[in-house]
């Protein structure tokens, strides 16, 4: 606690503004406080550098993406203990100060199909608040740094010479629009009055449509934004009266927008933000008049909305780190709990039905929370670790498998199924990477048979699509209109094995437009690789030992049968 208190005192000595959302935060939350609940932080990754955000791509791959403030996005595969670089834009990012840097990341709702994602950063060399679009390459774990579409129009948002109050979150809402939360521009008491200025984008929650450009501007504003069109005010604004909404999130169960707005010297607050709402800053700080503005005497702005919860800066608390409403299936915390933290104290709190519960008092400087595809919550800290919140004692790790791994369809398409096997408390997300495959259900918990529909193929060539579910990959190959003319040749055409069994290889020769699958006729024949493909290919298989009488089997490939005999 000594180190944390010294950090707080240093912040206050340097400036009479609240400590930065990224690096400072310990206050006694107001309202009813319950006793500590038993949870654990389960270590996922270590050795990270100056990390500020973690999220997933909601594409069924179960990967996690971690932002390093300097301008690097790292990707972690399911169960991996190391990461690789997904995108490096350090040359574009100004990150020399505590609150500047690459701060936000949002994957398009149809990322699995279109490969689009968006970043939020402070720009070299002026610190302007910037949003840019990037695309993934043919390698799903590497983005194209040259694919940047830099947002113009209302962006980049000019920032004052103050380095703080940049906000940091961008996130797609359930309406498909991109939300952003720039801070008020810094300094004490919002000198320009940005928070209440409906013509300024600073100190707001913004909402834009990235799927419909407005001429040369790569986005448009939804027509139901409160100041759209002829109405006085900036078209991009969704809500006003924010100080520094560094971290916000949507409840995946209700769609509500939860914003943790970092306070000045008196209060940290949690808001449920709605379209057109005014959340009070700079006049209000949390539920009280801003003590440092107008002597703490105020008339709240007309129609202003009080936070659902706030807390003071007692006990060394000083900056809220917003989190998520828990909707996971592993019972880490009660369902519908909002999980958040204070940066300076490392306390992790749960807000549920007006009751605030201290879950865990850590020594971490928590910079962000994050969700995986199943709704489990992660904790990211400045000490270079990523942890998962789990119940105590923790449940067994989730493992997933699918069967079969692939299927071939005729050009007319049809219905298919795959079976997912996992524990009853393990959640999952299923996503197709092409628009001609439609899933009957996209989310669930435990074992499930997933049904999907393949639409007809009007092309002469076969096509390939993938269904990613819980980190597993199911392959769909569909024939084109030229499939009726396909012929296949297998080399060799047959093979004999001793009773000890063994391995074999089949070479498939056919035209490039011809799709095929390899299907064994018996359980003692296993395809080890190459069980589906288009054009020329190779099928590897194994034959199990035989303790009975001689037996025969086949592997069907295209319109041919490969024959197997075993003593």
CSV table of N, CA and C in Angstrom, one decimal, residues 67 71-73 86-87 89 92-93 101-107 116-122 129-134 143 148-151 155 168-170 172 178 180:
chain,number,residue,atom,x,y,z
A,67,UNK,N,-3.4,-5.1,-26.5
A,67,UNK,CA,-2.8,-3.9,-26.9
A,67,UNK,C,-1.6,-3.5,-26.0
A,71,UNK,N,2.0,0.9,-29.4
A,71,UNK,CA,1.5,0.8,-30.8
A,71,UNK,C,1.5,-0.6,-31.3
A,72,UNK,N,1.5,-1.6,-30.5
A,72,UNK,CA,1.6,-3.0,-30.9
A,72,UNK,C,0.3,-3.8,-30.4
A,73,UNK,N,-0.3,-4.5,-31.3
A,73,UNK,CA,-1.4,-5.5,-31.0
A,73,UNK,C,-0.8,-6.9,-31.0
A,86,UNK,N,0.4,-9.1,-34.1
A,86,UNK,CA,-0.7,-9.0,-35.0
A,86,UNK,C,-0.6,-7.7,-35.9
A,87,UNK,N,-0.3,-6.6,-35.2
A,87,UNK,CA,-0.1,-5.3,-35.9
A,87,UNK,C,0.9,-4.5,-35.1
A,89,UNK,N,2.0,-0.5,-35.3
A,89,UNK,CA,1.9,0.8,-35.9
A,89,UNK,C,2.6,1.9,-34.9
A,92,UNK,N,3.2,5.5,-36.0
A,92,UNK,CA,2.0,6.4,-36.1
A,92,UNK,C,1.5,6.9,-34.8
A,93,UNK,N,2.0,6.3,-33.7
A,93,UNK,CA,1.4,6.5,-32.3
A,93,UNK,C,2.3,7.3,-31.5
A,101,UNK,N,-1.2,7.0,-26.4
A,101,UNK,CA,-0.7,5.8,-27.0
A,101,UNK,C,-1.8,5.1,-27.9
A,102,UNK,N,-1.6,3.9,-28.2
A,102,UNK,CA,-2.6,3.0,-28.8
A,102,UNK,C,-3.5,2.5,-27.7
A,103,UNK,N,-4.8,2.9,-27.7
A,103,UNK,CA,-5.6,2.8,-26.5
A,103,UNK,C,-6.8,1.9,-26.8
A,104,UNK,N,-7.3,1.7,-28.0
A,104,UNK,CA,-8.5,1.0,-28.2
A,104,UNK,C,-8.5,0.1,-29.5
A,105,UNK,N,-9.3,-0.9,-29.5
A,105,UNK,CA,-9.3,-1.9,-30.6
A,105,UNK,C,-10.7,-2.5,-30.6
A,106,UNK,N,-11.3,-2.5,-31.9
A,106,UNK,CA,-12.6,-3.1,-32.0
A,106,UNK,C,-12.7,-3.8,-33.4
A,107,UNK,N,-13.2,-5.0,-33.3
A,107,UNK,CA,-13.3,-5.9,-34.5
A,107,UNK,C,-14.7,-5.7,-35.0
A,116,UNK,N,-12.2,-6.7,-41.2
A,116,UNK,CA,-12.0,-5.3,-40.9
A,116,UNK,C,-11.9,-5.1,-39.3
A,117,UNK,N,-11.0,-4.3,-38.9
A,117,UNK,CA,-10.9,-3.9,-37.5
A,117,UNK,C,-10.5,-2.5,-37.4
A,118,UNK,N,-10.7,-1.9,-36.2
A,118,UNK,CA,-10.5,-0.5,-36.0
A,118,UNK,C,-9.7,-0.2,-34.7
A,119,UNK,N,-8.8,0.8,-34.8
A,119,UNK,CA,-8.0,1.2,-33.7
A,119,UNK,C,-8.2,2.6,-33.3
A,120,UNK,N,-7.9,3.0,-32.0
A,120,UNK,CA,-8.0,4.3,-31.5
A,120,UNK,C,-6.7,4.7,-30.9
A,121,UNK,N,-6.1,5.8,-31.3
A,121,UNK,CA,-4.8,6.1,-30.8
A,121,UNK,C,-4.5,7.6,-30.8
A,122,UNK,N,-3.5,8.1,-30.1
A,122,UNK,CA,-3.1,9.5,-30.1
A,122,UNK,C,-2.0,9.6,-31.2
A,129,UNK,N,-6.7,12.7,-31.3
A,129,UNK,CA,-7.4,11.5,-31.1
A,129,UNK,C,-7.9,10.9,-32.4
A,130,UNK,N,-7.3,9.8,-32.8
A,130,UNK,CA,-7.5,9.2,-34.1
A,130,UNK,C,-8.2,7.9,-34.1
A,131,UNK,N,-9.0,7.6,-35.2
A,131,UNK,CA,-9.5,6.3,-35.4
A,131,UNK,C,-9.1,5.9,-36.8
A,132,UNK,N,-8.7,4.6,-37.0
A,132,UNK,CA,-8.3,4.1,-38.3
A,132,UNK,C,-8.8,2.7,-38.5
A,133,UNK,N,-9.0,2.4,-39.7
A,133,UNK,CA,-9.5,1.0,-40.1
A,133,UNK,C,-8.3,0.3,-40.6
A,134,UNK,N,-8.1,-1.0,-40.3
A,134,UNK,CA,-7.1,-1.9,-40.9
A,134,UNK,C,-7.8,-3.2,-41.3
A,143,UNK,N,-2.0,-8.8,-39.4
A,143,UNK,CA,-2.7,-7.7,-40.1
A,143,UNK,C,-1.8,-7.0,-41.0
A,148,UNK,N,-4.2,0.8,-43.8
A,148,UNK,CA,-4.9,1.9,-43.0
A,148,UNK,C,-5.8,2.8,-43.8
A,149,UNK,N,-7.0,2.9,-43.3
A,149,UNK,CA,-8.0,3.9,-43.8
A,149,UNK,C,-8.1,4.9,-42.6
A,150,UNK,N,-7.5,6.0,-42.7
A,150,UNK,CA,-7.5,7.0,-41.6
A,150,UNK,C,-8.8,7.8,-41.7
A,151,UNK,N,-9.4,7.9,-40.5
A,151,UNK,CA,-10.7,8.6,-40.4
A,151,UNK,C,-10.5,10.1,-40.5
A,155,UNK,N,-12.8,13.5,-37.3
A,155,UNK,CA,-11.6,12.9,-36.8
A,155,UNK,C,-10.4,13.4,-37.7
A,168,UNK,N,-10.3,6.2,-24.5
A,168,UNK,CA,-9.5,5.1,-24.9
A,168,UNK,C,-10.3,3.9,-25.5
A,169,UNK,N,-11.5,3.8,-25.3
A,169,UNK,CA,-12.3,2.7,-25.8
A,169,UNK,C,-13.0,3.0,-27.1
A,170,UNK,N,-12.9,2.1,-28.0
A,170,UNK,CA,-13.9,2.0,-29.1
A,170,UNK,C,-14.5,0.6,-29.1
A,172,UNK,N,-18.0,-1.8,-30.8
A,172,UNK,CA,-19.3,-1.9,-31.6
A,172,UNK,C,-20.4,-2.3,-30.6
A,178,UNK,N,-20.2,1.9,-34.4
A,178,UNK,CA,-19.0,2.0,-33.6
A,178,UNK,C,-19.1,3.1,-32.6
A,180,UNK,N,-17.2,5.5,-29.5
A,180,UNK,CA,-15.9,5.9,-29.0
A,180,UNK,C,-16.2,6.9,-27.8
